[in-house]
PDB file of C-alpha atoms in Angstrom:
ATOM      1  CA  MET A 140       1.976 -22.705  -9.393  1.00  0.00           C
ATOM      2  CA  ARG A 141       4.687 -19.776  -9.699  1.00  0.00           C
ATOM      3  CA  ARG A 142       7.512 -19.322  -7.204  1.00  0.00           C
ATOM      4  CA  LEU A 143       8.328 -16.198  -6.454  1.00  0.00           C
ATOM      5  CA  SER A 144      12.421 -15.574  -7.125  1.00  0.00           C
ATOM      6  CA  SER A 145      13.212 -11.877  -6.835  1.00  0.00           C
ATOM      7  CA  ILE A 146      11.782  -8.482  -5.036  1.00  0.00           C
ATOM      8  CA  LEU A 147       8.163  -8.713  -5.482  1.00  0.00           C
ATOM      9  CA  MET A 148       6.805  -5.056  -4.844  1.00  0.00           C
ATOM     10  CA  LEU A 149       4.237  -4.931  -3.432  1.00  0.00           C
ATOM     11  CA  THR A 150       1.712  -3.705  -5.947  1.00  0.00           C
ATOM     12  CA  VAL A 151       3.836  -4.873  -8.855  1.00  0.00           C
ATOM     13  CA  LEU A 152       5.698  -8.241  -9.732  1.00  0.00           C
ATOM     14  CA  VAL A 153       9.071  -6.865 -11.258  1.00  0.00           C
ATOM     15  CA  SER A 154       9.203  -9.048 -13.689  1.00  0.00           C
ATOM     16  CA  SER A 155      10.439  -8.154 -17.672  1.00  0.00           C
ATOM     17  CA  LEU A 156       7.005  -9.838 -18.852  1.00  0.00           C
ATOM     18  CA  PHE A 157       5.001  -7.575 -17.332  1.00  0.00           C
ATOM     19  CA  PHE A 158       6.650  -5.038 -18.176  1.00  0.00           C
ATOM     20  CA  ALA A 159       6.788  -5.618 -21.523  1.00  0.00           C
ATOM     21  CA  CYS A 160       2.909  -6.197 -22.178  1.00  0.00           C
ATOM     22  CA  GLU A 161       1.947  -2.877 -19.908  1.00  0.00           C
ATOM     23  CA  ASN A 162       3.943  -1.100 -23.070  1.00  0.00           C
ATOM     24  CA  GLU A 163       2.376  -2.446 -26.244  1.00  0.00           C
ATOM     25  CA  ASN A 164      -1.086  -2.066 -27.504  1.00  0.00           C
ATOM     26  CA  VAL A 165      -1.907   0.411 -25.222  1.00  0.00           C
ATOM     27  CA  ALA A 166      -5.748   1.581 -25.736  1.00  0.00           C
ATOM     28  CA  PRO A 167      -6.650   5.574 -26.556  1.00  0.00           C
ATOM     29  CA  GLY A 168      -8.402   5.997 -23.979  1.00  0.00           C
ATOM     30  CA  ASP A 169      -5.431   4.142 -21.330  1.00  0.00           C
ATOM     31  CA  GLN A 170      -2.108   7.490 -21.881  1.00  0.00           C
ATOM     32  CA  ILE A 171      -1.851   9.231 -19.125  1.00  0.00           C
ATOM     33  CA  PRO A 172      -2.166  13.581 -20.338  1.00  0.00           C
ATOM     34  CA  GLU A 173       0.740  15.179 -19.702  1.00  0.00           C
ATOM     35  CA  GLU A 174      -0.361  17.427 -16.589  1.00  0.00           C
ATOM     36  CA  VAL A 175      -0.434  14.546 -14.679  1.00  0.00           C
ATOM     37  CA  TYR A 176       3.400  13.827 -14.731  1.00  0.00           C
ATOM     38  CA  SER A 177       3.917  17.262 -14.447  1.00  0.00           C
ATOM     39  CA  ARG A 178       1.389  17.618 -11.417  1.00  0.00           C
ATOM     40  CA  LEU A 179       2.995  14.280  -9.807  1.00  0.00           C
ATOM     41  CA  THR A 180       6.175  16.062 -10.725  1.00  0.00           C
ATOM     42  CA  GLN A 181       5.680  19.133  -8.525  1.00  0.00           C
ATOM     43  CA  LEU A 182       3.739  16.611  -5.866  1.00  0.00           C
ATOM     44  CA  GLY A 183       6.779  14.726  -5.278  1.00  0.00           C
ATOM     45  CA  PHE A 184       6.110  11.380  -5.847  1.00  0.00           C
ATOM     46  CA  SER A 185       7.986   9.729  -8.053  1.00  0.00           C
ATOM     47  CA  THR A 186       6.163   8.747 -11.619  1.00  0.00           C
ATOM     48  CA  ASP A 187       7.611   5.550 -12.961  1.00  0.00           C
ATOM     49  CA  GLY A 188       5.544   3.117 -13.749  1.00  0.00           C
ATOM     50  CA  LEU A 189       2.359   5.256 -13.456  1.00  0.00           C
ATOM     51  CA  THR A 190      -0.755   3.407 -14.640  1.00  0.00           C
ATOM     52  CA  ARG A 191      -4.410   4.975 -14.514  1.00  0.00           C
ATOM     53  CA  PHE A 192      -6.657   2.486 -12.307  1.00  0.00           C
ATOM     54  CA  GLU A 193      -9.819   2.640 -11.108  1.00  0.00           C
ATOM     55  CA  ASP A 194     -10.653   6.180 -11.446  1.00  0.00           C
ATOM     56  CA  GLY A 195      -7.769   7.734 -11.444  1.00  0.00           C
ATOM     57  CA  TYR A 196      -3.682   6.762 -11.030  1.00  0.00           C
ATOM     58  CA  LEU A 197      -1.223   3.853  -8.997  1.00  0.00           C
ATOM     59  CA  VAL A 198       1.176   5.721  -8.005  1.00  0.00           C
ATOM     60  CA  GLU A 199       4.385   4.422  -6.533  1.00  0.00           C
ATOM     61  CA  ASN A 200       3.189   0.788  -6.801  1.00  0.00           C
ATOM     62  CA  ASP A 201       0.697   0.639  -4.130  1.00  0.00           C
ATOM     63  CA  ILE A 202      -0.216   4.306  -3.572  1.00  0.00           C
ATOM     64  CA  TYR A 203      -4.145   5.610  -5.164  1.00  0.00           C
ATOM     65  CA  LEU A 204      -4.578   9.105  -6.018  1.00  0.00           C
ATOM     66  CA  THR A 205      -7.770  10.384  -8.121  1.00  0.00           C
ATOM     67  CA  ASP A 206      -7.611  13.952 -10.235  1.00  0.00           C
ATOM     68  CA  SER A 207      -9.726  15.405  -7.484  1.00  0.00           C
ATOM     69  CA  ASP A 208      -6.529  13.951  -4.687  1.00  0.00           C
ATOM     70  CA  LEU A 209      -3.852  15.626  -7.307  1.00  0.00           C
ATOM     71  CA  GLN A 210      -5.980  18.961  -7.224  1.00  0.00           C
ATOM     72  CA  ARG A 211      -6.215  19.786  -3.587  1.00  0.00           C
ATOM     73  CA  MET A 212      -2.673  18.252  -2.437  1.00  0.00           C
ATOM     74  CA  SER A 213       0.615  21.159  -2.579  1.00  0.00           C
ATOM     75  CA  PRO A 214       3.634  20.817  -3.567  1.00  0.00           C
ATOM     76  CA  GLY A 215       5.931  18.977  -1.022  1.00  0.00           C
ATOM     77  CA  LYS A 216       9.344  18.836   0.693  1.00  0.00           C
ATOM     78  CA  ASP A 217      11.886  16.205   0.656  1.00  0.00           C
ATOM     79  CA  ILE A 218      12.763  14.893   3.981  1.00  0.00           C
ATOM     80  CA  PRO A 219      15.702  13.935   5.954  1.00  0.00           C
ATOM     81  CA  ALA A 220      16.841  10.037   5.904  1.00  0.00           C
ATOM     82  CA  VAL A 221      15.320   8.556   8.904  1.00  0.00           C
ATOM     83  CA  GLU A 222      13.416   5.499   9.644  1.00  0.00           C
ATOM     84  CA  GLN A 223       9.317   5.641  10.357  1.00  0.00           C
ATOM     85  CA  TYR A 224       7.344   7.897   8.916  1.00  0.00           C
ATOM     86  CA  SER A 225       2.962   9.442   9.077  1.00  0.00           C
ATOM     87  CA  THR A 226       0.873  11.220   7.271  1.00  0.00           C
ATOM     88  CA  ASP A 227      -0.504  14.450   8.308  1.00  0.00           C
ATOM     89  CA  ASN A 228      -4.108  13.160   9.084  1.00  0.00           C
ATOM     90  CA  LEU A 229      -4.417  10.189  11.215  1.00  0.00           C
ATOM     91  CA  VAL A 230      -7.198   8.670  12.185  1.00  0.00           C
ATOM     92  CA  ASN A 231      -9.448   9.479  15.580  1.00  0.00           C
ATOM     93  CA  GLY A 232      -9.159   7.052  18.341  1.00  0.00           C
ATOM     94  CA  PRO A 233     -10.095   4.462  20.156  1.00  0.00           C
ATOM     95  CA  ARG A 234     -12.193   3.229  17.866  1.00  0.00           C
ATOM     96  CA  VAL A 235     -12.861  -0.581  16.447  1.00  0.00           C
ATOM     97  CA  ILE A 236     -12.326  -0.500  12.077  1.00  0.00           C
ATOM     98  CA  GLY A 237     -14.855  -2.589  10.892  1.00  0.00           C
ATOM     99  CA  VAL A 238     -13.327  -5.109   7.858  1.00  0.00           C
ATOM    100  CA  TYR A 239     -15.722  -6.732   5.186  1.00  0.00           C
ATOM    101  CA  MET A 240     -14.177  -8.710   3.223  1.00  0.00           C
ATOM    102  CA  PRO A 241     -16.167 -10.548   0.259  1.00  0.00           C
ATOM    103  CA  THR A 242     -16.198 -14.087  -0.243  1.00  0.00           C
ATOM    104  CA  GLY A 243     -17.171 -15.898  -3.013  1.00  0.00           C
ATOM    105  CA  ARG A 244     -16.313 -16.269  -7.013  1.00  0.00           C
ATOM    106  CA  LYS A 245     -15.657 -12.299  -6.991  1.00  0.00           C
ATOM    107  CA  GLY A 246     -14.636 -12.616  -3.905  1.00  0.00           C
ATOM    108  CA  PHE A 247     -10.967 -13.708  -1.873  1.00  0.00           C
ATOM    109  CA  SER A 248      -9.921 -18.044  -1.713  1.00  0.00           C
ATOM    110  CA  SER A 249     -10.237 -19.368   1.870  1.00  0.00           C
ATOM    111  CA  GLY A 250      -5.865 -18.496   1.818  1.00  0.00           C
ATOM    112  CA  GLU A 251      -6.868 -14.587   1.808  1.00  0.00           C
ATOM    113  CA  GLN A 252      -9.394 -14.103   4.167  1.00  0.00           C
ATOM    114  CA  ALA A 253      -7.119 -16.177   6.737  1.00  0.00           C
ATOM    115  CA  GLY A 254      -4.159 -13.529   5.766  1.00  0.00           C
ATOM    116  CA  LEU A 255      -6.658 -11.438   6.675  1.00  0.00           C
ATOM    117  CA  ASP A 256      -7.362 -12.877   9.359  1.00  0.00           C
ATOM    118  CA  GLU A 257      -3.517 -13.516  10.819  1.00  0.00           C
ATOM    119  CA  ALA A 258      -3.622  -9.440   9.844  1.00  0.00           C
ATOM    120  CA  ILE A 259      -5.636  -8.177  12.456  1.00  0.00           C
ATOM    121  CA  SER A 260      -4.594 -10.560  14.552  1.00  0.00           C
ATOM    122  CA  ARG A 261      -1.116  -8.640  14.162  1.00  0.00           C
ATOM    123  CA  TYR A 262      -2.179  -5.025  14.926  1.00  0.00           C
ATOM    124  CA  ASN A 263      -4.802  -5.738  17.917  1.00  0.00           C
ATOM    125  CA  ALA A 264      -2.312  -8.093  19.759  1.00  0.00           C
ATOM    126  CA  GLN A 265      -0.476  -4.019  19.920  1.00  0.00           C
ATOM    127  CA  ASN A 266      -3.501  -3.453  21.976  1.00  0.00           C
ATOM    128  CA  LEU A 267      -3.649  -0.165  20.092  1.00  0.00           C
ATOM    129  CA  THR A 268      -6.411   2.740  20.408  1.00  0.00           C
ATOM    130  CA  LEU A 269      -7.895   1.019  17.380  1.00  0.00           C
ATOM    131  CA  THR A 270      -8.753  -2.317  17.019  1.00  0.00           C
ATOM    132  CA  PHE A 271      -9.707  -4.193  14.025  1.00  0.00           C
ATOM    133  CA  GLN A 272     -12.880  -6.394  13.506  1.00  0.00           C
ATOM    134  CA  ARG A 273     -14.189  -8.657  10.845  1.00  0.00           C
ATOM    135  CA  VAL A 274     -18.138  -7.120  10.381  1.00  0.00           C
ATOM    136  CA  SER A 275     -19.878  -9.505   8.249  1.00  0.00           C
ATOM    137  CA  SER A 276     -21.238  -6.890   5.402  1.00  0.00           C
ATOM    138  CA  SER A 277     -19.591  -4.005   3.099  1.00  0.00           C
ATOM    139  CA  GLY A 278     -22.798  -1.020   4.447  1.00  0.00           C
ATOM    140  CA  SER A 279     -21.127  -1.415   7.703  1.00  0.00           C
ATOM    141  CA  ALA A 280     -17.220  -1.584   6.850  1.00  0.00           C
ATOM    142  CA  ASP A 281     -15.148   1.639   7.494  1.00  0.00           C
ATOM    143  CA  ILE A 282     -12.624  -0.392   5.072  1.00  0.00           C
ATOM    144  CA  VAL A 283     -13.487  -3.103   2.443  1.00  0.00           C
ATOM    145  CA  PHE A 284     -11.356  -5.319   0.316  1.00  0.00           C
ATOM    146  CA  LYS A 285     -12.361  -5.327  -3.365  1.00  0.00           C
ATOM    147  CA  ARG A 286     -11.302  -7.259  -5.661  1.00  0.00           C
ATOM    148  CA  LEU A 287      -8.969  -6.416  -9.003  1.00  0.00           C
ATOM    149  CA  ASN A 288      -9.866  -6.423 -12.815  1.00  0.00           C
ATOM    150  CA  ARG A 289      -8.927  -9.405 -14.063  1.00  0.00           C
ATOM    151  CA  ARG A 290      -6.948  -7.015 -16.287  1.00  0.00           C
ATOM    152  CA  ASP A 291      -4.933  -5.113 -13.153  1.00  0.00           C
ATOM    153  CA  GLU A 292      -4.469  -9.467 -11.669  1.00  0.00           C
ATOM    154  CA  GLN A 293      -2.855 -10.186 -14.268  1.00  0.00           C
ATOM    155  CA  ARG A 294      -0.717  -7.489 -15.150  1.00  0.00           C
ATOM    156  CA  GLY A 295       0.892  -7.876 -11.875  1.00  0.00           C
ATOM    157  CA  VAL A 296      -0.846  -5.376  -9.431  1.00  0.00           C
ATOM    158  CA  LEU A 297      -1.506  -7.456  -5.865  1.00  0.00           C
ATOM    159  CA  GLY A 298      -2.912  -4.235  -4.034  1.00  0.00           C
ATOM    160  CA  SER A 299      -3.175  -0.310  -3.465  1.00  0.00           C
ATOM    161  CA  ALA A 300      -5.021   2.062  -0.875  1.00  0.00           C
ATOM    162  CA  GLY A 301      -4.850   5.157   0.578  1.00  0.00           C
ATOM    163  CA  PHE A 302      -4.785   7.722   3.395  1.00  0.00           C
ATOM    164  CA  PRO A 303      -6.902   8.678   6.363  1.00  0.00           C
ATOM    165  CA  THR A 304      -9.415  11.572   5.929  1.00  0.00           C
ATOM    166  CA  GLY A 305      -9.113  14.521   6.550  1.00  0.00           C
ATOM    167  CA  SER A 306     -11.769  14.156   9.007  1.00  0.00           C
ATOM    168  CA  GLY A 307      -9.683  11.149  10.995  1.00  0.00           C
ATOM    169  CA  ASP A 308     -11.642   8.273   9.252  1.00  0.00           C
ATOM    170  CA  PRO A 309      -8.947   5.423   7.350  1.00  0.00           C
ATOM    171  CA  TYR A 310      -8.840   5.397   4.009  1.00  0.00           C
ATOM    172  CA  GLY A 311     -11.855   3.176   3.168  1.00  0.00           C
ATOM    173  CA  THR A 312     -11.021   1.032  -0.129  1.00  0.00           C
ATOM    174  CA  ILE A 313      -8.218  -1.259   0.045  1.00  0.00           C
ATOM    175  CA  ASN A 314      -8.286  -3.160  -3.945  1.00  0.00           C
ATOM    176  CA  LEU A 315      -6.500  -6.726  -3.367  1.00  0.00           C
ATOM    177  CA  SER A 316      -5.560  -9.245  -5.878  1.00  0.00           C
ATOM    178  CA  GLY A 317      -7.453 -12.193  -5.585  1.00  0.00           C
ATOM    179  CA  ILE A 318      -4.891 -14.274  -7.243  1.00  0.00           C
ATOM    180  CA  LEU A 319      -2.052 -13.862  -4.083  1.00  0.00           C
ATOM    181  CA  GLU A 320      -3.024 -17.848  -3.281  1.00  0.00           C
ATOM    182  CA  SER A 321      -2.994 -19.765  -6.431  1.00  0.00           C
ATOM    183  CA  THR A 322      -1.076 -17.709  -9.021  1.00  0.00           C
ATOM    184  CA  TYR A 323       2.143 -16.490  -6.983  1.00  0.00           C
ATOM    185  CA  GLY A 324       1.901 -19.218  -3.883  1.00  0.00           C
ATOM    186  CA  LEU A 325       1.641 -17.335  -1.584  1.00  0.00           C
ATOM    187  CA  GLY A 326       1.175 -18.420   2.371  1.00  0.00           C
ATOM    188  CA  THR A 327      -1.003 -16.949   5.178  1.00  0.00           C
ATOM    189  CA  ALA A 328       2.445 -15.032   6.600  1.00  0.00           C
ATOM    190  CA  GLY A 329       3.047 -13.304   3.075  1.00  0.00           C
ATOM    191  CA  ILE A 330      -0.548 -12.208   2.245  1.00  0.00           C
ATOM    192  CA  ALA A 331      -0.936 -11.012   6.275  1.00  0.00           C
ATOM    193  CA  THR A 332       2.360  -9.274   5.276  1.00  0.00           C
ATOM    194  CA  ILE A 333       0.728  -7.041   1.937  1.00  0.00           C
ATOM    195  CA  ILE A 334      -2.863  -6.827   4.170  1.00  0.00           C
ATOM    196  CA  ALA A 335      -1.421  -5.618   6.922  1.00  0.00           C
ATOM    197  CA  HIS A 336       1.095  -3.041   5.004  1.00  0.00           C
ATOM    198  CA  GLU A 337      -2.232  -2.442   2.775  1.00  0.00           C
ATOM    199  CA  MET A 338      -4.160  -1.410   5.985  1.00  0.00           C
ATOM    200  CA  GLY A 339      -0.872   0.452   7.152  1.00  0.00           C
ATOM    201  CA  HIS A 340      -1.259   3.468   4.482  1.00  0.00           C
ATOM    202  CA  CYS A 341      -5.360   3.461   5.024  1.00  0.00           C
ATOM    203  CA  ILE A 342      -4.656   4.830   8.562  1.00  0.00           C
ATOM    204  CA  GLY A 343      -1.459   6.660   8.304  1.00  0.00           C
ATOM    205  CA  PHE A 344       1.415   5.282   7.237  1.00  0.00           C
ATOM    206  CA  ARG A 345       3.607   5.755   5.026  1.00  0.00           C
ATOM    207  CA  HIS A 346       7.106   3.847   3.489  1.00  0.00           C
ATOM    208  CA  THR A 347       9.911   2.808   6.366  1.00  0.00           C
ATOM    209  CA  ASP A 348      12.266   3.271   3.010  1.00  0.00           C
ATOM    210  CA  TYR A 349      10.681   6.313   2.153  1.00  0.00           C
ATOM    211  CA  PHE A 350      13.627   8.406   2.475  1.00  0.00           C
ATOM    212  CA  ASP A 351      15.443   5.671  -0.355  1.00  0.00           C
ATOM    213  CA  ARG A 352      14.080   3.241  -1.918  1.00  0.00           C
ATOM    214  CA  SER A 353      16.662   1.375  -3.430  1.00  0.00           C
ATOM    215  CA  ILE A 354      16.478  -0.547   0.361  1.00  0.00           C
ATOM    216  CA  SER A 355      13.960  -3.077  -0.337  1.00  0.00           C
ATOM    217  CA  CYS A 356      13.298  -2.688  -4.214  1.00  0.00           C
ATOM    218  CA  GLY A 357      17.153  -2.296  -5.183  1.00  0.00           C
ATOM    219  CA  GLY A 358      17.883  -0.164  -8.336  1.00  0.00           C
ATOM    220  CA  SER A 359      19.214   3.514  -8.147  1.00  0.00           C
ATOM    221  CA  PRO A 360      18.611   5.471  -4.552  1.00  0.00           C
ATOM    222  CA  TYR A 361      15.827   7.499  -4.736  1.00  0.00           C
ATOM    223  CA  ASN A 362      13.949  10.079  -2.041  1.00  0.00           C
ATOM    224  CA  GLU A 363      10.468  10.315  -2.555  1.00  0.00           C
ATOM    225  CA  GLY A 364       9.367  13.004  -0.759  1.00  0.00           C
ATOM    226  CA  ASP A 365       6.560  13.921   1.160  1.00  0.00           C
ATOM    227  CA  GLY A 366       4.109  14.205  -2.097  1.00  0.00           C
ATOM    228  CA  GLY A 367       1.957  16.817  -0.028  1.00  0.00           C
ATOM    229  CA  VAL A 368       0.192  14.767   1.902  1.00  0.00           C
ATOM    230  CA  GLY A 369       2.715  14.643   5.400  1.00  0.00           C
ATOM    231  CA  ALA A 370       5.785  12.000   5.678  1.00  0.00           C
ATOM    232  CA  ASN A 371       6.205  12.924   9.389  1.00  0.00           C
ATOM    233  CA  HIS A 372       8.835  11.546  11.370  1.00  0.00           C
ATOM    234  CA  ILE A 373       8.010   9.384  13.864  1.00  0.00           C
ATOM    235  CA  PRO A 374       9.555   9.851  17.125  1.00  0.00           C
ATOM    236  CA  GLY A 375      11.335   6.923  19.380  1.00  0.00           C
ATOM    237  CA  THR A 376      12.386   5.056  15.248  1.00  0.00           C
ATOM    238  CA  PRO A 377      15.579   5.423  14.509  1.00  0.00           C
ATOM    239  CA  THR A 378      17.631   6.853  11.454  1.00  0.00           C
ATOM    240  CA  GLY A 379      18.135   4.374   8.600  1.00  0.00           C
ATOM    241  CA  ALA A 380      15.720   2.170   7.337  1.00  0.00           C
ATOM    242  CA  ASP A 381      14.198  -0.640   9.728  1.00  0.00           C
ATOM    243  CA  THR A 382      15.317  -4.689   7.874  1.00  0.00           C
ATOM    244  CA  SER A 383      15.991  -6.465  10.640  1.00  0.00           C
ATOM    245  CA  GLY A 384      14.982  -9.880  10.871  1.00  0.00           C
ATOM    246  CA  ASN A 385      12.367  -9.448   7.082  1.00  0.00           C
ATOM    247  CA  GLY A 386      12.239  -5.753   7.486  1.00  0.00           C
ATOM    248  CA  SER A 387      10.147  -3.590   8.431  1.00  0.00           C
ATOM    249  CA  TRP A 388       5.993  -4.608   7.729  1.00  0.00           C
ATOM    250  CA  MET A 389       6.324  -0.486   5.414  1.00  0.00           C
ATOM    251  CA  LEU A 390       9.179  -1.638   3.758  1.00  0.00           C
ATOM    252  CA  SER A 391       8.321  -0.379  -0.143  1.00  0.00           C
ATOM    253  CA  CYS A 392       8.625  -3.820  -1.641  1.00  0.00           C
ATOM    254  CA  THR A 393       8.890  -7.375  -0.438  1.00  0.00           C
ATOM    255  CA  ASP A 394       9.863 -10.316  -1.770  1.00  0.00           C
ATOM    256  CA  GLY A 395       6.808 -12.266  -0.042  1.00  0.00           C
ATOM    257  CA  SER A 396       7.721 -13.340   2.311  1.00  0.00           C
ATOM    258  CA  SER A 397       6.217 -12.838   6.534  1.00  0.00           C
ATOM    259  CA  ARG A 398       7.520  -9.602   8.061  1.00  0.00           C
ATOM    260  CA  PRO A 399       5.334  -8.893  11.435  1.00  0.00           C
ATOM    261  CA  PHE A 400       6.213  -6.236  13.029  1.00  0.00           C
ATOM    262  CA  THR A 401       9.922  -5.050  14.234  1.00  0.00           C
ATOM    263  CA  ASN A 402      10.656  -3.514  17.642  1.00  0.00           C
ATOM    264  CA  HIS A 403      10.218  -0.009  15.601  1.00  0.00           C
ATOM    265  CA  ASP A 404       7.332  -0.540  13.597  1.00  0.00           C
ATOM    266  CA  LYS A 405       5.459  -1.868  17.400  1.00  0.00           C
ATOM    267  CA  THR A 406       6.994   1.765  18.921  1.00  0.00           C
ATOM    268  CA  ALA A 407       5.932   3.704  15.615  1.00  0.00           C
ATOM    269  CA  LEU A 408       2.817   2.038  16.264  1.00  0.00           C
ATOM    270  CA  ASP A 409       2.151   2.842  19.642  1.00  0.00           C
ATOM    271  CA  TYR A 410       3.740   6.026  19.403  1.00  0.00           C
ATOM    272  CA  LEU A 411       0.662   6.928  17.030  1.00  0.00           C
ATOM    273  CA  TYR A 412      -1.858   4.596  18.237  1.00  0.00           C
TER     274      TYR A 412
END
């Protein structure tokens, strides 16, 4: 079982081995058009590590965007160094959000199922206007977990999600690795943090260290801008990234440890919902 000994991105394991594999033997269909790079740059997104994913692209490690998304977005603006951020679109409440995670050979392990239960418990303990509840079928769910294909799992993708719709619904799909427990050796609390992070995107949260991803990921400082979907400071949260304890659940990168909501996270959740 592989042990985590360095920073683990919420979607891509930072490993020279994985990067080497990604850069070799790229199939023609996997090549990304230059106009996609240009559009993402225009919108304010980083194109570092940009890859093909499902029917679109995996941007900034865990944001899923399609060609249609790129066309409808408008260029954003730089944002200041303040603590918590939300998108322009939020989920209409009060409401109960049904969540479905499949089991079985093509589904998720007992450890990952337990991680989802813990993530739901963390949110529901905050007494928000949004309540998460597991449902027994994908047809009755607002958010459906889908297991990544083997290729994406093996190249280190851990999860991805999008942002709320213009009509006020949560983003409907979380793509999650099925090897968080078996390959990365993560426990329930670490898996819950990854799941809660992706759920946070679904209801409109952006990365806590959006103004400087190097705070949690290392490397050079980088302000990602609002990406055309909004990066709005949440009143009542302080300037600077929340690194108290193990840090905010919405920091860009994690070491695989548990990150329950900090006091500033709770302030942000309470303000929005």
